Coordinates of N, CA and C in Angstrom, one line a residue:
G12 N 213.5 4.6 217.6 CA 212.6 3.7 217.9 C 211.3 4.3 217.1
I13 N 210.3 3.5 217.3 CA 209.0 3.5 217.1 C 208.2 4.7 217.8
T14 N 207.7 5.6 217.1 CA 206.7 7.0 217.7 C 205.6 6.2 218.0
A15 N 204.7 6.8 218.8 CA 203.5 6.4 219.2 C 202.4 6.8 217.7
S16 N 202.5 7.7 217.3 CA 202.0 7.8 216.0 C 202.3 6.7 214.9
A17 N 203.7 6.5 214.7 CA 203.7 5.4 213.9 C 202.9 3.9 214.2
E18 N 202.9 3.9 215.5 CA 202.4 2.6 216.0 C 200.6 2.4 215.5
R19 N 200.4 3.8 215.7 CA 199.0 3.8 215.2 C 198.8 3.6 213.8
E20 N 199.3 3.9 213.0 CA 199.1 3.8 211.7 C 199.8 2.6 211.1
V21 N 200.5 1.8 211.8 CA 201.3 0.7 211.1 C 200.4 -0.4 210.9
G22 N 199.1 -0.8 211.6 CA 198.5 -1.8 211.4 C 198.0 -1.9 210.1
K23 N 197.4 -0.6 209.8 CA 196.5 -0.9 208.4 C 197.5 -1.1 207.0
F24 N 199.0 -1.1 207.1 CA 199.5 -1.4 206.2 C 200.1 -3.0 206.2
M25 N 199.3 -3.8 207.1 CA 199.7 -5.2 207.2 C 198.7 -6.2 206.5
F26 N 197.8 -5.6 205.6 CA 196.7 -6.4 205.1 C 196.9 -6.5 203.5
S27 N 196.5 -7.4 203.1 CA 196.7 -7.9 201.3 C 195.2 -8.1 201.4
I28 N 194.8 -7.9 199.9 CA 193.5 -8.4 199.4 C 193.8 -8.8 198.1
K29 N 193.2 -10.2 197.7 CA 193.2 -10.6 196.1 C 191.9 -11.2 196.1
P30 N 191.6 -11.2 194.7 CA 190.3 -11.7 194.1 C 190.5 -13.5 194.4
L31 N 189.3 -13.9 194.6 CA 189.2 -15.5 194.6 C 188.9 -16.0 192.9
E32 N 187.8 -16.8 193.2 CA 187.1 -17.1 191.7 C 186.8 -15.8 190.9
S33 N 186.6 -14.8 191.3 CA 186.1 -13.5 190.6 C 186.4 -12.3 190.9
Y34 N 186.4 -11.3 190.3 CA 186.7 -9.9 191.1 C 185.4 -9.6 192.0
E35 N 184.7 -10.2 192.1 CA 183.4 -10.1 193.0 C 183.6 -10.5 194.5
H36 N 184.4 -11.4 194.3 CA 184.8 -12.3 195.9 C 186.1 -12.2 196.1
C37 N 186.5 -11.6 197.0 CA 188.0 -11.2 197.2 C 187.9 -11.7 198.8
R38 N 189.4 -11.8 199.0 CA 189.7 -12.3 200.7 C 190.8 -11.4 201.1
L39 N 190.5 -10.6 202.3 CA 191.0 -9.7 202.8 C 191.8 -10.5 204.0
A40 N 193.3 -10.4 204.0 CA 194.2 -11.1 204.8 C 195.3 -10.2 205.5
L41 N 195.6 -10.8 206.6 CA 196.9 -10.3 207.5 C 197.8 -11.1 207.0
R42 N 199.1 -9.9 206.4 CA 200.2 -10.5 206.1 C 200.9 -10.9 207.2
L43 N 201.4 -12.2 207.5 CA 202.4 -13.0 208.5 C 203.5 -12.4 208.2
P44 N 204.1 -12.1 206.8 CA 205.8 -11.5 206.9 C 205.8 -9.7 207.4
C45 N 204.7 -9.4 207.6 CA 204.7 -7.8 208.2 C 204.9 -8.4 209.4
L46 N 203.8 -9.0 210.2 CA 204.1 -9.1 211.8 C 205.5 -9.5 212.1
E47 N 205.8 -10.6 211.5 CA 207.5 -10.8 211.9 C 208.3 -9.6 211.9
V48 N 208.4 -8.7 210.3 CA 209.2 -7.5 210.2 C 208.9 -6.7 211.5
A49 N 207.6 -6.6 212.1 CA 207.1 -5.5 212.9 C 207.7 -6.2 214.2
V50 N 207.8 -7.3 214.6 CA 208.1 -7.9 215.6 C 209.6 -7.4 215.9
A51 N 210.6 -7.8 214.7 CA 211.8 -7.5 214.4 C 212.3 -6.6 214.8
A52 N 211.4 -5.4 214.4 CA 212.0 -3.9 214.5 C 211.3 -3.1 215.7
G53 N 211.1 -4.4 216.9 CA 210.7 -3.7 218.2 C 209.3 -3.4 218.3
I54 N 208.6 -3.2 217.5 CA 206.9 -3.0 217.8 C 205.9 -4.0 218.4
N55 N 205.6 -3.4 219.6 CA 204.5 -4.3 220.2 C 203.5 -4.7 219.9
I56 N 203.4 -5.8 219.1 CA 202.3 -6.1 218.5 C 201.1 -6.3 219.2
R57 N 201.1 -6.4 220.5 CA 199.8 -6.7 221.1 C 199.0 -5.1 221.2
S58 N 199.7 -4.2 221.3 CA 199.3 -2.7 221.3 C 198.7 -2.1 220.2
L59 N 198.9 -3.0 219.2 CA 198.4 -2.3 217.7 C 196.9 -2.4 217.6
R60 N 196.5 -1.6 217.4 CA 195.0 -1.2 216.6 C 194.8 -1.1 215.4
V61 N 194.0 -1.5 214.9 CA 193.6 -1.5 213.4 C 192.0 -1.2 213.1
D62 N 191.5 -0.1 212.4 CA 190.7 0.1 211.9 C 190.4 -0.4 210.5
P63 N 189.3 -1.6 210.5 CA 189.6 -2.6 209.3 C 189.5 -1.7 208.2
C64 N 188.4 -0.7 208.2 CA 188.2 0.1 207.0 C 189.2 0.8 206.3
H65 N 189.9 1.5 207.0 CA 191.5 1.9 206.7 C 192.3 0.9 206.1
A66 N 192.3 -0.4 206.5 CA 193.0 -1.6 206.3 C 192.6 -2.2 204.9
L67 N 191.5 -2.1 204.8 CA 190.7 -2.6 203.2 C 191.2 -1.6 202.3
R68 N 191.1 0.0 202.6 CA 191.2 1.0 201.6 C 192.7 0.9 201.4
Q69 N 193.6 0.5 202.5 CA 195.0 0.5 202.1 C 195.7 -0.7 201.0
A70 N 194.8 -1.7 201.7 CA 195.1 -2.9 200.7 C 194.9 -2.8 199.1
I71 N 193.8 -2.4 199.2 CA 193.1 -2.2 197.7 C 194.1 -1.2 197.1
L72 N 194.6 0.1 197.6 CA 195.5 0.9 197.0 C 196.9 0.5 196.6
Q73 N 197.3 -0.8 197.5 CA 198.5 -1.3 197.4 C 198.6 -2.4 196.3
Y74 N 197.3 -2.9 195.8 CA 197.4 -4.0 194.7 C 198.1 -3.3 193.5
R75 N 198.5 -4.6 192.9 CA 199.7 -4.2 192.2 C 199.0 -4.1 190.7
Y76 N 197.6 -4.4 190.5 CA 197.1 -4.7 189.2 C 196.1 -3.2 189.2
V77 N 196.3 -2.1 188.5 CA 195.5 -1.1 188.4 C 194.0 -1.4 188.0
K78 N 193.7 -2.4 187.3 CA 192.5 -2.8 186.5 C 191.4 -3.1 188.1
F79 N 192.3 -3.9 189.0 CA 191.9 -4.6 190.0 C 191.5 -3.4 191.2
R80 N 192.6 -2.3 191.1 CA 192.3 -1.2 192.1 C 191.2 -0.5 192.0
N81 N 191.0 -0.2 190.6 CA 189.7 0.9 190.1 C 188.6 0.0 190.3
L82 N 188.4 -1.1 190.3 CA 187.5 -1.8 190.0 C 187.0 -2.1 191.7
M83 N 187.6 -2.2 192.5 CA 187.3 -2.7 194.0 C 186.9 -1.2 194.8
M84 N 187.7 0.0 194.1 CA 187.6 1.2 194.7 C 186.2 1.6 194.2
T85 N 185.7 1.1 193.0 CA 184.3 1.5 192.5 C 183.3 0.7 193.6
R86 N 183.8 -0.6 193.6 CA 182.8 -1.4 194.4 C 182.5 -0.9 195.5
F87 N 183.5 -0.5 196.1 CA 183.1 -0.3 197.8 C 183.3 1.6 197.9
T88 N 182.7 2.1 197.0 CA 182.6 3.9 197.2 C 181.8 4.2 197.9
C89 N 180.3 3.7 197.9 CA 179.4 3.8 198.7 C 179.9 3.4 200.4
F90 N 180.4 2.4 200.4 CA 180.8 1.9 201.9 C 182.0 2.9 202.6
F91 N 183.0 3.4 201.3 CA 183.8 4.0 202.2 C 183.2 5.4 202.5
Q92 N 182.4 5.9 201.7 CA 181.8 7.6 201.7 C 181.1 7.4 203.1
M93 N 180.1 6.2 203.4 CA 179.6 6.4 204.4 C 180.4 6.2 206.0
V94 N 181.6 5.6 205.7 CA 182.7 5.5 206.8 C 183.6 6.5 207.2
F95 N 184.0 7.3 206.2 CA 184.8 8.4 206.1 C 184.4 10.0 205.8
Q96 N 182.9 10.0 206.1 CA 182.5 11.2 205.7 C 182.5 11.9 207.1
T97 N 182.0 13.1 207.2 CA 182.7 14.2 208.2 C 181.6 13.4 209.7
N98 N 180.4 13.1 209.5 CA 179.6 12.5 210.5 C 179.0 11.1 210.2
P99 N 179.9 10.2 210.2 CA 179.8 8.8 210.1 C 178.7 8.3 210.7
G100 N 177.6 7.4 209.9 CA 177.0 6.5 210.5 C 177.3 5.4 211.4
P101 N 176.9 4.7 211.7 CA 176.5 3.1 212.5 C 177.7 2.6 211.8
R102 N 178.7 1.9 212.0 CA 179.1 1.0 211.1 C 178.6 -0.7 211.5
P103 N 178.8 -1.3 210.4 CA 178.6 -2.9 210.9 C 179.6 -3.3 211.8
L104 N 178.9 -4.5 212.9 CA 180.0 -4.7 213.8 C 181.3 -5.0 213.5
K105 N 181.2 -6.0 212.3 CA 182.6 -6.7 212.1 C 183.6 -5.5 211.5
W106 N 183.0 -4.2 211.6 CA 183.9 -3.3 210.9 C 184.4 -2.3 211.8
R107 N 184.1 -2.6 213.0 CA 184.2 -1.4 214.1 C 185.7 -1.0 214.3
D108 N 185.9 0.2 214.6 CA 187.2 0.5 214.9 C 187.9 0.0 216.1
S109 N 189.3 0.0 216.0 CA 190.3 -0.2 217.0 C 190.3 -1.7 217.5
Q110 N 190.3 -2.5 216.4 CA 190.4 -3.9 216.6 C 191.8 -4.3 216.9
T111 N 192.5 -5.6 217.6 CA 193.3 -5.8 217.7 C 193.8 -6.7 216.5
L112 N 194.9 -7.0 216.5 CA 195.5 -7.7 215.4 C 195.0 -9.5 215.4
L113 N 194.6 -9.8 216.6 CA 194.4 -11.2 216.7 C 192.8 -11.0 216.4
E114 N 192.1 -10.2 216.6 CA 190.8 -10.2 216.3 C 190.4 -9.9 214.9
M115 N 191.2 -9.4 214.2 CA 191.2 -9.0 212.7 C 191.9 -10.8 212.2
A116 N 192.7 -10.8 212.5 CA 193.0 -12.6 212.2 C 192.0 -13.5 212.0
I117 N 191.2 -13.7 213.3 CA 190.1 -14.5 213.7 C 188.9 -14.0 212.6
R118 N 188.6 -12.8 212.4 CA 187.8 -12.4 211.7 C 188.0 -13.0 210.0
C119 N 189.0 -12.6 209.7 CA 189.7 -13.0 208.5 C 189.7 -14.5 207.9
G120 N 189.3 -15.1 209.5 CA 189.6 -16.8 209.4 C 191.1 -17.3 208.8
Q121 N 192.2 -16.8 209.5 CA 193.3 -16.9 209.3 C 194.2 -17.9 210.1
L122 N 194.3 -19.3 210.0 CA 194.6 -20.0 211.4 C 196.5 -19.8 211.5
D123 N 196.9 -19.6 210.4 CA 198.7 -19.2 210.7 C 198.9 -18.0 211.4
A124 N 198.0 -16.9 211.1 CA 198.4 -15.6 212.0 C 197.6 -15.8 213.2
T125 N 196.6 -16.3 213.4 CA 195.8 -16.6 214.5 C 197.1 -17.3 215.7
R126 N 197.3 -18.4 215.0 CA 198.4 -19.2 216.0 C 199.8 -18.1 216.5
Y127 N 200.3 -17.8 215.2 CA 201.5 -16.6 215.7 C 201.1 -15.7 216.8
L128 N 199.7 -14.9 216.7 CA 199.5 -13.8 217.5 C 199.2 -14.2 218.8
T129 N 198.5 -15.4 218.8 CA 198.2 -16.1 219.9 C 199.3 -16.3 221.0
R130 N 200.5 -16.7 220.4 CA 201.8 -17.3 220.9 C 202.3 -15.9 221.5
A131 N 202.1 -14.7 220.5 CA 202.9 -13.5 221.1 C 201.9 -12.8 222.4
F132 N 200.9 -13.5 222.9 CA 199.8 -13.0 224.0 C 199.2 -12.0 223.5
C133 N 198.7 -11.8 222.0 CA 197.5 -10.8 221.7 C 196.4 -11.6 222.1
E134 N 195.3 -10.4 222.3 CA 194.1 -11.1 222.9 C 192.7 -10.2 221.9
A135 N 191.6 -11.1 222.0 CA 190.6 -10.9 221.3 C 189.3 -10.7 221.8
T136 N 189.3 -10.0 222.9 CA 188.3 -10.2 224.1 C 187.1 -9.6 223.7
S137 N 186.8 -9.1 222.5 CA 185.6 -8.1 222.1 C 184.8 -9.1 221.0
L138 N 185.4 -10.4 220.8 CA 184.5 -11.4 219.8 C 183.4 -11.4 220.2
T139 N 182.4 -11.7 219.7 CA 180.8 -11.9 219.7 C 180.9 -13.3 218.7
A140 N 179.6 -13.8 218.9 CA 179.2 -14.9 218.1 C 178.7 -14.6 216.7
D141 N 178.3 -13.3 216.4 CA 178.1 -12.8 214.8 C 179.8 -12.9 214.1
D142 N 180.8 -12.6 214.7 CA 181.9 -12.2 214.3 C 182.2 -13.8 213.6
L143 N 181.9 -14.8 214.1 CA 182.4 -16.3 213.5 C 181.6 -17.0 212.5
V144 N 180.3 -16.2 212.0 CA 179.6 -16.6 210.9 C 179.4 -15.7 209.8
G145 N 179.3 -16.2 208.8 CA 179.0 -15.3 207.7 C 180.2 -14.3 207.1
P146 N 180.3 -14.2 205.8 CA 181.6 -13.3 205.5 C 181.7 -11.8 206.3
M147 N 182.7 -11.5 206.3 CA 183.1 -10.2 206.4 C 182.5 -9.0 206.0
F148 N 182.1 -9.0 204.6 CA 181.6 -7.9 203.8 C 180.5 -8.6 203.0
Q149 N 179.3 -8.2 202.9 CA 178.6 -8.6 202.2 C 177.7 -7.4 201.0
H150 N 177.8 -7.2 200.1 CA 177.0 -5.9 199.5 C 175.6 -6.0 199.6
L151 N 174.7 -4.9 199.7 CA 173.4 -5.4 200.0 C 172.6 -5.7 198.6
F152 N 173.4 -4.8 197.6 CA 172.5 -5.2 196.2 C 173.2 -5.9 195.0
F153 N 174.6 -6.0 195.3 CA 175.6 -6.8 194.3 C 176.1 -8.1 195.1
D154 N 176.5 -9.2 194.1 CA 177.0 -10.1 194.7 C 178.7 -9.8 194.7
V155 N 179.1 -9.3 195.9 CA 180.3 -8.9 196.2 C 180.3 -8.9 197.6
T156 N 181.4 -9.8 198.1 CA 181.4 -10.1 199.5 C 183.2 -10.2 199.6
I157 N 183.4 -10.2 201.0 CA 185.0 -10.5 201.3 C 184.8 -11.4 202.3
N158 N 185.7 -12.5 202.2 CA 185.9 -13.4 203.0 C 184.8 -14.4 203.1
R159 N 183.8 -14.6 202.3 CA 182.9 -15.5 202.5 C 183.0 -16.8 203.0
H160 N 184.4 -17.1 202.4 CA 184.8 -18.9 202.9 C 185.8 -18.7 204.1
G161 N 185.8 -17.6 204.9 CA 186.8 -17.5 205.9 C 186.4 -18.5 206.9
K162 N 187.4 -19.1 207.6 CA 187.2 -19.8 208.8 C 187.3 -19.5 209.9
C163 N 186.6 -18.4 210.4 CA 186.6 -17.4 211.4 C 186.3 -18.6 212.6
A164 N 185.2 -19.3 213.0 CA 185.2 -20.1 214.1 C 186.2 -21.1 214.4
E165 N 186.7 -21.4 213.2 CA 188.0 -22.7 213.2 C 189.6 -21.8 213.9
A166 N 189.4 -20.4 213.3 CA 190.5 -19.8 213.8 C 190.3 -19.1 215.7
A167 N 188.7 -19.1 216.0 CA 188.7 -18.8 217.0 C 188.8 -20.0 218.0
R168 N 188.6 -20.9 217.4 CA 188.7 -22.4 218.4 C 190.4 -22.5 218.6
L169 N 191.0 -22.4 217.7 CA 192.3 -22.4 217.8 C 193.0 -21.4 218.7
A170 N 192.6 -20.4 218.8 CA 193.2 -19.3 219.9 C 192.7 -19.7 220.9
Y171 N 191.4 -20.3 221.3 CA 191.3 -20.5 222.6 C 191.5 -21.6 223.1
H172 N 191.8 -22.7 222.6 CA 192.7 -23.7 222.9 C 194.4 -23.8 223.2
L173 N 194.5 -22.8 222.5 CA 196.1 -22.4 222.7 C 196.2 -21.8 223.8
C174 N 195.3 -21.1 224.4 CA 195.2 -20.1 225.5 C 194.8 -20.2 226.8
R175 N 193.9 -21.5 226.8 CA 193.0 -21.6 227.9 C 193.6 -22.5 228.9
N176 N 194.8 -23.0 229.1 CA 195.8 -23.5 230.2 C 196.8 -22.4 230.3
R177 N 197.0 -21.3 229.9 CA 198.0 -20.6 230.2 C 198.3 -20.1 231.3
Y178 N 197.5 -19.9 232.3 CA 197.2 -19.3 233.8 C 197.3 -20.2 235.0
Q179 N 196.6 -21.3 234.8 CA 196.2 -22.1 235.4 C 197.5 -22.6 236.6
V180 N 198.6 -22.8 236.2 CA 199.7 -22.9 236.9 C 200.0 -21.4 237.9
L181 N 200.3 -20.6 237.3 CA 200.3 -19.3 237.9 C 199.4 -19.3 239.2
I182 N 198.2 -19.2 238.9 CA 197.1 -19.1 239.9 C 197.2 -20.0 240.9
V183 N 197.3 -21.3 240.7 CA 197.9 -22.0 241.6 C 198.6 -22.1 242.5
Q184 N 200.2 -21.6 241.8 CA 201.2 -21.4 242.8 C 200.7 -19.9 243.9
M185 N 200.2 -18.8 243.2 CA 199.8 -17.4 243.9 C 198.6 -18.0 245.0
A186 N 197.9 -18.7 244.7 CA 196.9 -19.1 245.7 C 197.5 -19.9 246.8
G187 N 198.6 -21.0 246.5 CA 199.0 -21.8 247.4 C 197.9 -23.0 247.6
W188 N 197.1 -23.4 246.2 CA 196.1 -24.1 246.4 C 196.5 -25.7 245.9
W189 N 197.8 -25.9 246.5 CA 198.2 -27.0 246.4 C 198.9 -27.9 247.2
S190 N 199.1 -29.0 247.3 CA 199.6 -30.0 248.4 C 200.4 -30.7 247.7
R191 N 201.5 -31.4 248.6 CA 202.3 -32.8 248.2 C 201.8 -33.7 249.3
P192 N 201.5 -35.1 248.5 CA 201.0 -36.4 249.3 C 202.1 -36.7 250.2
E193 N 201.9 -37.6 251.2 CA 202.7 -38.5 251.9 C 203.4 -39.3 250.8
R194 N 204.5 -39.7 251.4 CA 205.0 -41.1 250.6 C 204.6 -41.8 250.6
N195 N 203.7 -42.6 251.7 CA 203.0 -43.7 251.5 C 201.5 -43.4 251.1
A196 N 201.4 -42.5 250.5 CA 200.0 -42.3 250.0 C 199.9 -43.2 249.1
P197 N 198.4 -43.7 248.7 CA 198.3 -44.6 247.3 C 198.3 -43.7 246.0
T198 N 198.3 -42.7 246.2 CA 198.4 -41.9 245.1 C 199.6 -41.7 244.3
Q199 N 200.1 -41.6 242.9 CA 201.0 -41.5 242.4 C 201.9 -40.0 242.0
R200 N 200.8 -39.1 242.2 CA 200.8 -37.8 241.8 C 201.9 -37.3 242.8
A201 N 202.7 -36.4 242.1 CA 203.7 -35.6 242.9 C 203.0 -34.5 243.9
V202 N 201.9 -33.7 243.0 CA 201.6 -32.7 243.3 C 200.2 -32.7 243.3
V203 N 199.3 -32.4 244.5 CA 197.9 -32.3 244.1 C 197.2 -30.8 244.1
V204 N 196.5 -30.7 243.2 CA 195.8 -29.2 243.1 C 194.6 -29.4 243.7
N205 N 194.4 -28.7 244.6 CA 192.8 -27.9 245.2 C 192.1 -27.1 244.6
F206 N 190.8 -27.3 244.7 CA 189.7 -26.4 244.2 C 190.2 -26.2 242.3
A207 N 190.2 -27.5 241.8 CA 190.6 -27.3 240.3 C 189.5 -26.6 239.6
N208 N 188.5 -26.8 239.8 CA 187.5 -26.1 239.1 C 187.4 -24.3 239.4
M209 N 187.4 -24.0 240.7 CA 187.8 -22.8 240.8 C 188.9 -22.1 240.2
V210 N 190.0 -22.8 239.9 CA 190.9 -22.5 239.2 C 190.7 -22.1 237.8
N211 N 190.2 -23.0 237.2 CA 189.6 -22.9 235.9 C 188.8 -21.8 235.7
Y212 N 188.0 -21.8 236.6 CA 186.8 -20.7 236.5 C 187.7 -18.9 236.6
I213 N 188.6 -19.1 237.3 CA 189.3 -17.9 237.4 C 190.1 -17.4 236.3
A214 N 190.7 -18.7 235.5 CA 191.3 -18.7 234.4 C 190.6 -17.7 233.4
T215 N 189.5 -18.1 233.3 CA 188.5 -17.9 232.1 C 188.5 -16.1 232.3
F216 N 188.9 -15.3 233.4 CA 188.9 -13.8 233.0 C 190.2 -13.6 232.2
A217 N 191.3 -14.2 232.2 CA 192.2 -13.8 231.7 C 192.6 -14.4 230.4
L218 N 191.5 -14.9 229.9 CA 191.6 -15.5 228.5 C 191.6 -14.8 227.3
A219 N 192.2 -15.0 226.3 CA 192.5 -14.1 225.4 C 191.4 -13.9 224.3
V220 N 190.6 -15.1 224.2 CA 189.3 -15.0 223.6 C 188.2 -15.9 224.3
P221 N 187.3 -15.0 224.6 CA 186.1 -15.4 225.2 C 185.6 -16.8 225.0
P222 N 185.4 -17.6 225.9 CA 184.5 -18.4 226.0 C 183.3 -19.0 225.2
L223 N 183.1 -18.5 223.9 CA 181.8 -18.3 223.5 C 181.0 -19.8 223.0
P224 N 179.8 -19.7 223.3 CA 179.4 -21.3 223.1 C 179.8 -22.2 221.7
E225 N 179.6 -21.1 220.7 CA 180.2 -21.4 219.3 C 181.5 -21.8 219.4
I226 N 182.3 -21.6 220.2 CA 183.8 -22.3 220.1 C 183.6 -23.2 221.0
L227 N 183.3 -23.7 222.3 CA 183.0 -24.8 223.1 C 182.4 -25.8 222.2
Q228 N 181.7 -25.9 221.4 CA 181.0 -26.7 221.1 C 181.6 -27.2 219.7
L229 N 182.7 -26.8 219.2 CA 183.4 -27.3 218.4 C 184.6 -28.0 218.5
P230 N 185.0 -29.5 218.2 CA 186.0 -30.1 218.7 C 187.4 -29.8 218.8
P231 N 188.2 -30.0 219.7 CA 189.4 -29.4 219.8 C 190.1 -29.5 218.6
P232 N 191.0 -28.9 217.8 CA 191.8 -28.5 216.6 C 192.9 -29.7 216.9
Y233 N 192.9 -30.6 215.6 CA 194.0 -31.2 215.6 C 195.1 -30.8 215.7
G234 N 195.7 -31.9 216.9 CA 197.3 -31.4 217.1 C 197.2 -30.2 218.5
T235 N 196.2 -30.2 219.0 CA 196.1 -29.4 220.1 C 196.9 -29.4 221.2
R236 N 197.0 -30.6 221.5 CA 197.9 -31.0 222.9 C 199.3 -30.6 222.4
R237 N 199.8 -30.8 221.4 CA 201.3 -30.6 221.1 C 201.4 -29.3 221.0
A238 N 200.3 -28.5 220.3 CA 200.2 -27.0 220.1 C 200.4 -26.2 221.3
V239 N 199.7 -26.7 222.5 CA 199.7 -25.8 223.6 C 201.0 -26.2 224.3
Q240 N 201.7 -27.3 224.2 CA 202.5 -27.5 224.9 C 204.0 -26.7 224.2
R241 N 203.9 -26.4 222.9 CA 204.8 -25.7 222.1 C 204.7 -24.0 222.3
A242 N 203.3 -23.7 222.9 CA 202.8 -22.6 222.7 C 203.6 -21.7 224.0

């Protein structure tokens, strides 16, 4: 079996980093094959929590080219010293500790990992509007960024639309807020749902992604209806 201490550490090994058009601009991403291996090994990926600072450092150390590893460690020396010192100061909000895998996938702007984790019933309840805009990291003095082109808002929108209709049927069944019309009724519906607005309101408390205005104002993802049916 997998020990509790191993589960606390396994999340930081699931990420990779690679340069984009130059070494100054990189992409930190959750590796989908690692998720699949973890699930096959019996790890509950819903319970995994990730420290993004540890994940970034581990991704740099695992990069195959020594030149890039040394360059990135030099670029982030001050950042790592601030985070890993004995009395660390406050972190940037996007780099706060104990993030779920779905939160990390959304902040990295990964649509494929977001879809996989949402279907696995992972949650991202601590998302804020600031998490959906701007790069994940931007150096104060140098032109160094991480995930500056990440599709964070699009990933959050996908997760929201995949999970927003997940619990309505269960709520209606538990509350008994449904009825079956008479045979000679003019309506052709087999079941009539009562208090539909209330059902939707109650379901928002169980959403994997909070209904932020930045998410609700975006159009539904392409193929959402089919994706929801498959989820």
